[in-house]
Coordinates of C-alpha atoms (C1' of nucleotides) in Angstrom, one line a residue:
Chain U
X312 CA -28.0 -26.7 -9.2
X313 CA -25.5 -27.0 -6.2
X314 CA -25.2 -23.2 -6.6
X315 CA -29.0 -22.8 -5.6
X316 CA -28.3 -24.7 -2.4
X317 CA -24.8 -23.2 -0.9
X318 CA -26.5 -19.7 -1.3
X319 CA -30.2 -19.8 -1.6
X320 CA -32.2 -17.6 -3.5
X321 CA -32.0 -14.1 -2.4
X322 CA -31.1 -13.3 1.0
X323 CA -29.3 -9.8 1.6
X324 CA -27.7 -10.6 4.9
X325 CA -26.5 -13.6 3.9
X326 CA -25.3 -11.7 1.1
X327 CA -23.6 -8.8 2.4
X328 CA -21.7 -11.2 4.8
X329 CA -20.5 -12.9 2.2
X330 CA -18.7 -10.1 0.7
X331 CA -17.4 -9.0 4.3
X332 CA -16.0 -12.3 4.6
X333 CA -14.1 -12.2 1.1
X334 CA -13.6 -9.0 2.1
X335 CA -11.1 -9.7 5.0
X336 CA -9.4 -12.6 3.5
X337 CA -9.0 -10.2 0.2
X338 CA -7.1 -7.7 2.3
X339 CA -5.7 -9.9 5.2
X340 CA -3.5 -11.6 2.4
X341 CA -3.2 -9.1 -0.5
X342 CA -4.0 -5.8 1.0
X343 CA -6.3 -3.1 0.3
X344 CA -4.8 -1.1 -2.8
X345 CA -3.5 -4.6 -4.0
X346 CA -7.6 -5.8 -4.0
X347 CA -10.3 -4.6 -6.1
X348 CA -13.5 -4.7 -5.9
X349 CA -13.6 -7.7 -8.6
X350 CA -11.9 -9.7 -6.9
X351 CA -13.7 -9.4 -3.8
X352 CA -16.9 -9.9 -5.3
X353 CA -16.0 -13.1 -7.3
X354 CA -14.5 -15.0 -4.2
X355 CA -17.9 -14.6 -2.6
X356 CA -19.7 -14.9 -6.2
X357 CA -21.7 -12.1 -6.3
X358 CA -21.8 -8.8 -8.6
X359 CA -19.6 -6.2 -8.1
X360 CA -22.2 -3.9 -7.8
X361 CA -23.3 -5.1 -4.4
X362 CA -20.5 -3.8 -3.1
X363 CA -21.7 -0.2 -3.9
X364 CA -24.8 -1.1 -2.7
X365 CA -24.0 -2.8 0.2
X366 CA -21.3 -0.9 2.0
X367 CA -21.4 2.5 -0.1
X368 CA -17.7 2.3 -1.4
X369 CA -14.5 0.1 -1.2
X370 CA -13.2 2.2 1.7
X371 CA -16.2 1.7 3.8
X372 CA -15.9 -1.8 2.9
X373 CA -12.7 -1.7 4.4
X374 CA -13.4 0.0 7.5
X375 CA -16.4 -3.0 8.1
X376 CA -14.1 -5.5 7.6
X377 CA -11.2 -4.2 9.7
X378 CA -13.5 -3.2 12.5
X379 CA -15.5 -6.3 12.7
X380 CA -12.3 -8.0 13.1
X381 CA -11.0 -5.5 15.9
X382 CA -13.8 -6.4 17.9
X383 CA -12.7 -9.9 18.4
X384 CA -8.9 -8.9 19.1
X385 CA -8.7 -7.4 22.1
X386 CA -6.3 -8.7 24.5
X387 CA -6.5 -5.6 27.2
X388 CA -7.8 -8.2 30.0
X389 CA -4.4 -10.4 30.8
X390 CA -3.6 -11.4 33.7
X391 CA -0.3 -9.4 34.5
X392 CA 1.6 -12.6 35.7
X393 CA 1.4 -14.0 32.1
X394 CA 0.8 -11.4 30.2
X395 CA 4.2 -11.9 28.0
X396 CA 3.7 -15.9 28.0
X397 CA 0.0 -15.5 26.8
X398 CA 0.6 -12.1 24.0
X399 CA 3.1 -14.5 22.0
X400 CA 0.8 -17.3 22.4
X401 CA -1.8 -15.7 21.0
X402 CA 0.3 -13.8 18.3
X403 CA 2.2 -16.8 17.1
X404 CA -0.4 -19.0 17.4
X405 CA -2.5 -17.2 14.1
X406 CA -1.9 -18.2 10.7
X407 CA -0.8 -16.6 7.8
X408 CA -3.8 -15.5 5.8
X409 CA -6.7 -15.9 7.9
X410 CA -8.5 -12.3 8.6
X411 CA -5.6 -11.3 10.8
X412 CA -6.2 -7.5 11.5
X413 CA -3.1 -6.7 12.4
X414 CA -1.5 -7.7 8.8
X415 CA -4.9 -5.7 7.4
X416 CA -3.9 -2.5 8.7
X417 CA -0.2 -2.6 7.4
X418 CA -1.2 -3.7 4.3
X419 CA -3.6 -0.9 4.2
X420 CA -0.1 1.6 4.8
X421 CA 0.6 2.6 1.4
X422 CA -3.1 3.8 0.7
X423 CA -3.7 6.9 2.5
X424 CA -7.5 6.7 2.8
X425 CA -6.8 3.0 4.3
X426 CA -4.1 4.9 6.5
X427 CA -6.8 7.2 8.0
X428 CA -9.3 4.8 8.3
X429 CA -6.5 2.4 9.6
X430 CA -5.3 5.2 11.8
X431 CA -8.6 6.1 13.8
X432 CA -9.0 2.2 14.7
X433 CA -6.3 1.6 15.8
X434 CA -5.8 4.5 18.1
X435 CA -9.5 3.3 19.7
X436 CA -8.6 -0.2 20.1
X437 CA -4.9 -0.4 21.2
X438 CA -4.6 3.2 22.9
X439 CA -7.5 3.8 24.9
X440 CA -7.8 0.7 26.6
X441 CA -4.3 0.9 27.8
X442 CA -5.4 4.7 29.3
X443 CA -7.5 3.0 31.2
X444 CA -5.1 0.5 32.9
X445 CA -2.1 3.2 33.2
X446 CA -3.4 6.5 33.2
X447 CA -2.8 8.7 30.5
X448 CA 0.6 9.4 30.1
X449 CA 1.9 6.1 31.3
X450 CA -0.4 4.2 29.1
X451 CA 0.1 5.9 25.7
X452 CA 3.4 4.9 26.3
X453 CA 2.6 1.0 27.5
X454 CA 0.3 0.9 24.3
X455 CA 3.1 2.5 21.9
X456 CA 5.5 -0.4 22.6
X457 CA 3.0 -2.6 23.0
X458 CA 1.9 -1.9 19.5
X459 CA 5.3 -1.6 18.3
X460 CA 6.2 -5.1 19.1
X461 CA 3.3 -6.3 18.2
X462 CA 3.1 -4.8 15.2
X463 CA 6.8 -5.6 14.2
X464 CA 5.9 -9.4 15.2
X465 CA 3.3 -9.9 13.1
X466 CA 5.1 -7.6 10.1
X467 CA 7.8 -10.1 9.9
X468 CA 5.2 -13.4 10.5
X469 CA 2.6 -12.2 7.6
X470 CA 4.0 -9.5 5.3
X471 CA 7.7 -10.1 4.8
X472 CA 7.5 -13.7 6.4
X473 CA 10.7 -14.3 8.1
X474 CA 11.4 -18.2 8.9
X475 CA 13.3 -17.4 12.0
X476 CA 9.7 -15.9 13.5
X477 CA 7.3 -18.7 11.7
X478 CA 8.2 -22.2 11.8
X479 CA 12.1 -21.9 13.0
X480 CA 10.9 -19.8 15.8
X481 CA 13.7 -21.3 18.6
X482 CA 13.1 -21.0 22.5
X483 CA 15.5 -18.5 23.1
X484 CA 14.1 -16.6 20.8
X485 CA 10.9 -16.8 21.6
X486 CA 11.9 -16.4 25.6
X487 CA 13.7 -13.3 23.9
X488 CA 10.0 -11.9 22.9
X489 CA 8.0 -13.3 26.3
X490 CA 10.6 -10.9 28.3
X491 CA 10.0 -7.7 26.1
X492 CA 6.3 -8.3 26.7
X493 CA 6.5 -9.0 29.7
X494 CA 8.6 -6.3 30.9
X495 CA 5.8 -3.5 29.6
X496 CA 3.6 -4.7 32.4
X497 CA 6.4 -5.5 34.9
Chain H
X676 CA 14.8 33.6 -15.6
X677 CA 15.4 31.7 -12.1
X678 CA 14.7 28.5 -13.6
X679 CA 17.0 27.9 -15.7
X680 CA 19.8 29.4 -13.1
X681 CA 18.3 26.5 -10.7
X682 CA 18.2 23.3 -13.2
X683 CA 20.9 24.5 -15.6
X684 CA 19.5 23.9 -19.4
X685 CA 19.9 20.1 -20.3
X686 CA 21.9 17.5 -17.9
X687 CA 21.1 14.4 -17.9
X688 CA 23.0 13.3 -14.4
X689 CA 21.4 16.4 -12.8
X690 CA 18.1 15.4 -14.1
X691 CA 18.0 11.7 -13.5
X692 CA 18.8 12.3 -9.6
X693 CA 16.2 15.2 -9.3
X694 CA 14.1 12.2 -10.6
X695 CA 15.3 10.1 -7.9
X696 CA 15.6 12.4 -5.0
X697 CA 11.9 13.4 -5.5
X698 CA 10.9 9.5 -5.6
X699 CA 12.7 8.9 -2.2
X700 CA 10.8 11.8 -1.0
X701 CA 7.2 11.1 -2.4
X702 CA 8.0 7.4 -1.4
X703 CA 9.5 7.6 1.8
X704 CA 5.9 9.7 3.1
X705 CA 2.9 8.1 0.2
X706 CA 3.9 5.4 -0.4
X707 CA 4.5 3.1 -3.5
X708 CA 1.4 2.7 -5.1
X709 CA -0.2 6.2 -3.4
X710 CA 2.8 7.7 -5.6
X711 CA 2.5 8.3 -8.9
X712 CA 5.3 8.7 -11.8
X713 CA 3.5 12.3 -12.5
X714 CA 3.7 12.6 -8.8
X715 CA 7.1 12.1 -8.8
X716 CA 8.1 14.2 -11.8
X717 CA 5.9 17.1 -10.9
X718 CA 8.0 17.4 -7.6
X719 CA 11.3 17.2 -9.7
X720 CA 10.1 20.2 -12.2
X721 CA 10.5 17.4 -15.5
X722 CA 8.3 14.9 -17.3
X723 CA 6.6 11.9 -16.9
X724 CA 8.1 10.2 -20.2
X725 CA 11.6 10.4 -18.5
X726 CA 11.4 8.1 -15.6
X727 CA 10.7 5.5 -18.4
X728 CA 14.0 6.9 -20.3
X729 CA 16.1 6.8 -17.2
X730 CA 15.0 4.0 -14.9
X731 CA 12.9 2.2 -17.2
X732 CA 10.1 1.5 -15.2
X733 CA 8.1 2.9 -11.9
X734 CA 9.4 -0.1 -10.0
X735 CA 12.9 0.3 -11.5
X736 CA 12.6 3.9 -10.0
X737 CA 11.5 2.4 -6.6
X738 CA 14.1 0.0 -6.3
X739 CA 16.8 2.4 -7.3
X740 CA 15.0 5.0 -4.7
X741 CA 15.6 2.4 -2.0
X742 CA 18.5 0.6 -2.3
X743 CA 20.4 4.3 -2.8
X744 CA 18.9 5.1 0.7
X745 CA 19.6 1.3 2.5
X746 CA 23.5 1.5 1.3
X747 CA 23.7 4.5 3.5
X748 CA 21.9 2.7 6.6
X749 CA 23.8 0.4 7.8
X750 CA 24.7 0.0 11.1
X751 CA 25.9 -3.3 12.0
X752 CA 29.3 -2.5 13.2
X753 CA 28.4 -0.6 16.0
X754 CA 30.2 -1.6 19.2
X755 CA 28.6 -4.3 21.3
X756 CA 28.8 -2.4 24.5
X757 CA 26.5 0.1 23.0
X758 CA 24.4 -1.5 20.5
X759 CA 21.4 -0.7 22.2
X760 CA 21.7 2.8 23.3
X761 CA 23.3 3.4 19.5
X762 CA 20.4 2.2 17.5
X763 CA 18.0 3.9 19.5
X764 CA 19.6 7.1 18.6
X765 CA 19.8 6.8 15.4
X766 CA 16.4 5.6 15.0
X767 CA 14.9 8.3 17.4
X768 CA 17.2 10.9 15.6
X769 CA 15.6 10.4 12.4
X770 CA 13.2 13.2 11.2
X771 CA 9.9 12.6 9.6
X772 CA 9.3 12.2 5.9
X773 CA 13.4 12.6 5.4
X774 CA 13.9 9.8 3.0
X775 CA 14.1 7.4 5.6
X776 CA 14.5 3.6 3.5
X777 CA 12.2 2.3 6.5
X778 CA 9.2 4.0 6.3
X779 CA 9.8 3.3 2.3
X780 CA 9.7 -0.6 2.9
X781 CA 6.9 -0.9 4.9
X782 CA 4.7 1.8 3.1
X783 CA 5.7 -0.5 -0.2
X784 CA 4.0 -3.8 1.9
X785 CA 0.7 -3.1 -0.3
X786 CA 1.7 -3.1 -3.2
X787 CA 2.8 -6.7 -4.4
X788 CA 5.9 -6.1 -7.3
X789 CA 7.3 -3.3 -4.5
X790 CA 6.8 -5.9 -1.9
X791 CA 9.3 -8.2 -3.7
X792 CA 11.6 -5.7 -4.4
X793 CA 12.0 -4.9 -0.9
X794 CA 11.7 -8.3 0.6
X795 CA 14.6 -8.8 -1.7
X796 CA 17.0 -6.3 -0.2
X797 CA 15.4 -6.5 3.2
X798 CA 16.7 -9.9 3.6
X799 CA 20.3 -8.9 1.5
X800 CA 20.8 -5.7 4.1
X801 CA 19.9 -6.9 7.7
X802 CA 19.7 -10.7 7.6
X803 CA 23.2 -11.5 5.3
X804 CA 25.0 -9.2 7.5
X805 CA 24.3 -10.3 10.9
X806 CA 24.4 -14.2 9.5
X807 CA 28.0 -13.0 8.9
X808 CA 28.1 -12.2 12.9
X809 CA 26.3 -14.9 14.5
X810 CA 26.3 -17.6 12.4
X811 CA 23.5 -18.9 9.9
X812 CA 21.8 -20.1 12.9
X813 CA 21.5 -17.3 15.6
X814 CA 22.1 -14.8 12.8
X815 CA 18.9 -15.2 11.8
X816 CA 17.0 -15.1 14.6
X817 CA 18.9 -12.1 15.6
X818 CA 18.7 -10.1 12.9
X819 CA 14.0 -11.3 12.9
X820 CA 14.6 -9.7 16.2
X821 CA 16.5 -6.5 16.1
X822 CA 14.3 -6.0 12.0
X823 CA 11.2 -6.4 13.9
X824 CA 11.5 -3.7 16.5
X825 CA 13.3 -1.4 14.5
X826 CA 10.5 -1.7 12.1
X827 CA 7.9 -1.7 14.8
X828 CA 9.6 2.0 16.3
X829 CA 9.8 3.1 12.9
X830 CA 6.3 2.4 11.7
X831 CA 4.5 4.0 14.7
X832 CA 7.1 7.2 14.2
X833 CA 6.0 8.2 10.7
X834 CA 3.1 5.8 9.2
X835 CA 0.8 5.9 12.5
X836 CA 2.5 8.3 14.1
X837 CA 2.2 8.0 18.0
X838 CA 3.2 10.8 20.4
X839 CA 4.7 8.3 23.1
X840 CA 7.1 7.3 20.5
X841 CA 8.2 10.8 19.1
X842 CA 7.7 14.3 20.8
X843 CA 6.6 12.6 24.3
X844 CA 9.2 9.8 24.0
X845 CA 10.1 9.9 27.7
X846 CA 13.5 8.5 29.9
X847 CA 11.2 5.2 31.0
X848 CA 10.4 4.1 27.4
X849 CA 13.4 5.5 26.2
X850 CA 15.1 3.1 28.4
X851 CA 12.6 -0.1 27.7
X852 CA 13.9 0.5 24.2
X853 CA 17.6 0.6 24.3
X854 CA 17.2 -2.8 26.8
X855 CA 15.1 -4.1 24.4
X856 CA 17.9 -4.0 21.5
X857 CA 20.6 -4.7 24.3
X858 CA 19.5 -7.8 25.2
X859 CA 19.8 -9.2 21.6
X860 CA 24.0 -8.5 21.8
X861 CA 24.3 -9.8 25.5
Chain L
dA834 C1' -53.1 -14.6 -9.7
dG835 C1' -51.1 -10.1 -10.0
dT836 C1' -48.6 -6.2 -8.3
dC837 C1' -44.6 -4.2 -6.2
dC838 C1' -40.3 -3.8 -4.1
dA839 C1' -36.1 -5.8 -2.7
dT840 C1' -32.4 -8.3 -4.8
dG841 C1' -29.2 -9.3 -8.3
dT842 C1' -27.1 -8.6 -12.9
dA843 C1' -24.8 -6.8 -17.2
dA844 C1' -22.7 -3.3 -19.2
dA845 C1' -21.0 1.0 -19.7
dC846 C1' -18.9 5.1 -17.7
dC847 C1' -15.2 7.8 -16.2
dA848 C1' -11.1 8.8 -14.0
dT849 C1' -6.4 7.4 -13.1
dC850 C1' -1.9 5.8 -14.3
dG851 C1' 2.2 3.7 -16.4
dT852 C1' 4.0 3.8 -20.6
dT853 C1' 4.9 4.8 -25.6
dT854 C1' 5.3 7.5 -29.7
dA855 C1' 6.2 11.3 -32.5
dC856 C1' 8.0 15.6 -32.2
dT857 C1' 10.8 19.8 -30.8
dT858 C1' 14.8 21.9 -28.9
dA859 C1' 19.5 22.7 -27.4
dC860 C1' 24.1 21.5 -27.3
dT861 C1' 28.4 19.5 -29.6
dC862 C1' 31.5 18.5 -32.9
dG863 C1' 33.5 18.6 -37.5
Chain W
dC468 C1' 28.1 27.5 -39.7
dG469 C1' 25.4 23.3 -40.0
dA470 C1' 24.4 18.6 -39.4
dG471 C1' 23.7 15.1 -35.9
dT472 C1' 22.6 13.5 -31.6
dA473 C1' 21.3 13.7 -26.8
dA474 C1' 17.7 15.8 -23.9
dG475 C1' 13.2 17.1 -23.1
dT476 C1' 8.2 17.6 -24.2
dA477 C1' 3.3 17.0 -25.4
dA478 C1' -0.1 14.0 -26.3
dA479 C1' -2.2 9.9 -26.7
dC480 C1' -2.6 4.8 -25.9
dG481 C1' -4.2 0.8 -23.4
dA482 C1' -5.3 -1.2 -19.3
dT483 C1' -7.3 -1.1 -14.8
dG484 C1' -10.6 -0.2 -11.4
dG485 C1' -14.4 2.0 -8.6
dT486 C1' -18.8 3.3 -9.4
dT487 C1' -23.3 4.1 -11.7
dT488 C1' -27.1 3.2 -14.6
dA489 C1' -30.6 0.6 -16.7
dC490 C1' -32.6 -3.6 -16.7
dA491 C1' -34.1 -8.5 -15.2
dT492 C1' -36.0 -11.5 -11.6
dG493 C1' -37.5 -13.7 -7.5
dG494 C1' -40.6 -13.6 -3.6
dA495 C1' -44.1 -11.7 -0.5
dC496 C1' -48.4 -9.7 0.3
dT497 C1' -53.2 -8.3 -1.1

DNA sequence: AGTCCATGTAAACCATCGTTTACTTACTCG
DNA sequence: CGAGTAAGTAAACGATGGTTTACATGGACT
């Protein structure tokens, strides 16, 4: 059958990528609470079981997929010049619905084990990177607004999709968004 | 005994909002589906059966539990001159976990049928108002602009609390923040 | 070829949760 | 005082969902 051929035989990598892969799309779109372990397991057409076997639990499922897709986000080496030119290139340039892990962690709010798991990540990724540029003080407080817009950006692009931010994004609005980037690093 | 001084024997006003008040609590800080309706009724000292008598439903409950809060939110006749350094206090005045509607929207982003609810009254409360100001047009994007970083300060107050952004909030970002939401109005 | 372990599956388990039903209790009104 | 109704309760129902268990199967190695 065709089956045989998409996913031969028996391969466990292959396998337990597969489910990482639904995995992110699952909670990128619908969230982690909102996802269950079914439906997860029959987008990448394997047993629910696996998952268990695989990753240990749904939360540690979650943490693999959010943190896989953290390591390909980071956007800590800018140049300054263009730094609020290229963030809302980058951030309106995604999407909707395509393993975003910004979207994945606020969809992960409402559960609190998400939240913690959520939590930890996000203070490595976004905060301690921006210690490093701006010392400590002065760079928790670069990466707090930096998050903050970032965070409210893609909120109203993914979540509560707001036309005014997707496809009716106007110039001065999005000059509006370059300058509050921009004036972080300024 | 004390309890019966406390919730006077049988009142059905007095009940229903103990109902309520304990939902905006338990929802403002969990979460929509981190909440449950035993939760909820625990916290209020009744029972379970009677959110169903009085709001009908759990998602009844939230929406009731939110829109109470949003009608006593708005702030969209503040003065021009002002507007930023007026919506930063108010949003940096707000305690945590004090039944704040914001926290309450975003923790609900996870759960689909609370999703819709709020996107519903999101859009009625902060975009329908400032259309009224700026036009259709401009409204629009204005009101994207000034939801996203409210919602963006907000989140990283009480979901992810960050320190830059509520003990440690300095003069510097204090400032970045009121320009932020000043240079929408100019 | 035959054995053995990794891989995958089917089904049940168990806890949680929103909701409903049947029942009890307190207050009110005639 | 006594019936009737509103208020409240206890318990169970039905569905969902994460996880576990017992079992089947394919492939590699001797």
């Amino acid at each position: 059958m065709a089956e045989a051929i998409l996913r031969p035989q028996r391969d466990a990598a292959r396998t337990r990528a597969a489910i990482l892969a639904a995995a992110q799309d699952a909670f990128s779109v619908r969230g982690y609470s909102d996802t269950g372990v079914r439906d997860i397991t029959a987008a990448a057409g394997v047993n629910p079981a696996l998952v268990s076997r695989y990753f240990g639990s749904k939360e540690k499922l979650f943490e693999a997929a959010l943190s896989a897709l953290l390591d390909a986000a980071l956007i800590t080496n800018l140049p300054r010049e263009t730094f609020g030119e290229d963030v809302v290139a980058i951030l309106t340039a995604t999407q909707r619905g395509q393993r975003n892990p910004l979207p994945m962690m606020m969809l992960a709010g409402a559960d609190s084990t998400a939240r913690a798991i959520t939590d930890r990540l996000l203070k490595g990724i976004f905060l301690e990177p921006m210690t490093r540029w701006y010392g400590p003080d002065r760079g928790a407080e670069k990466a707090a607004c930096f998050t903050l817009l970032a965070s409210g950006l893609t909120l109203y692009r993914e979540l509560y999709p707001l036309d005014a931010l997707n496809a009716g994004l106007s110039e001065e609005t999005r000059r509006w968004l370059v300058a509050a980037f921009q004036s972080l690093v300024d």
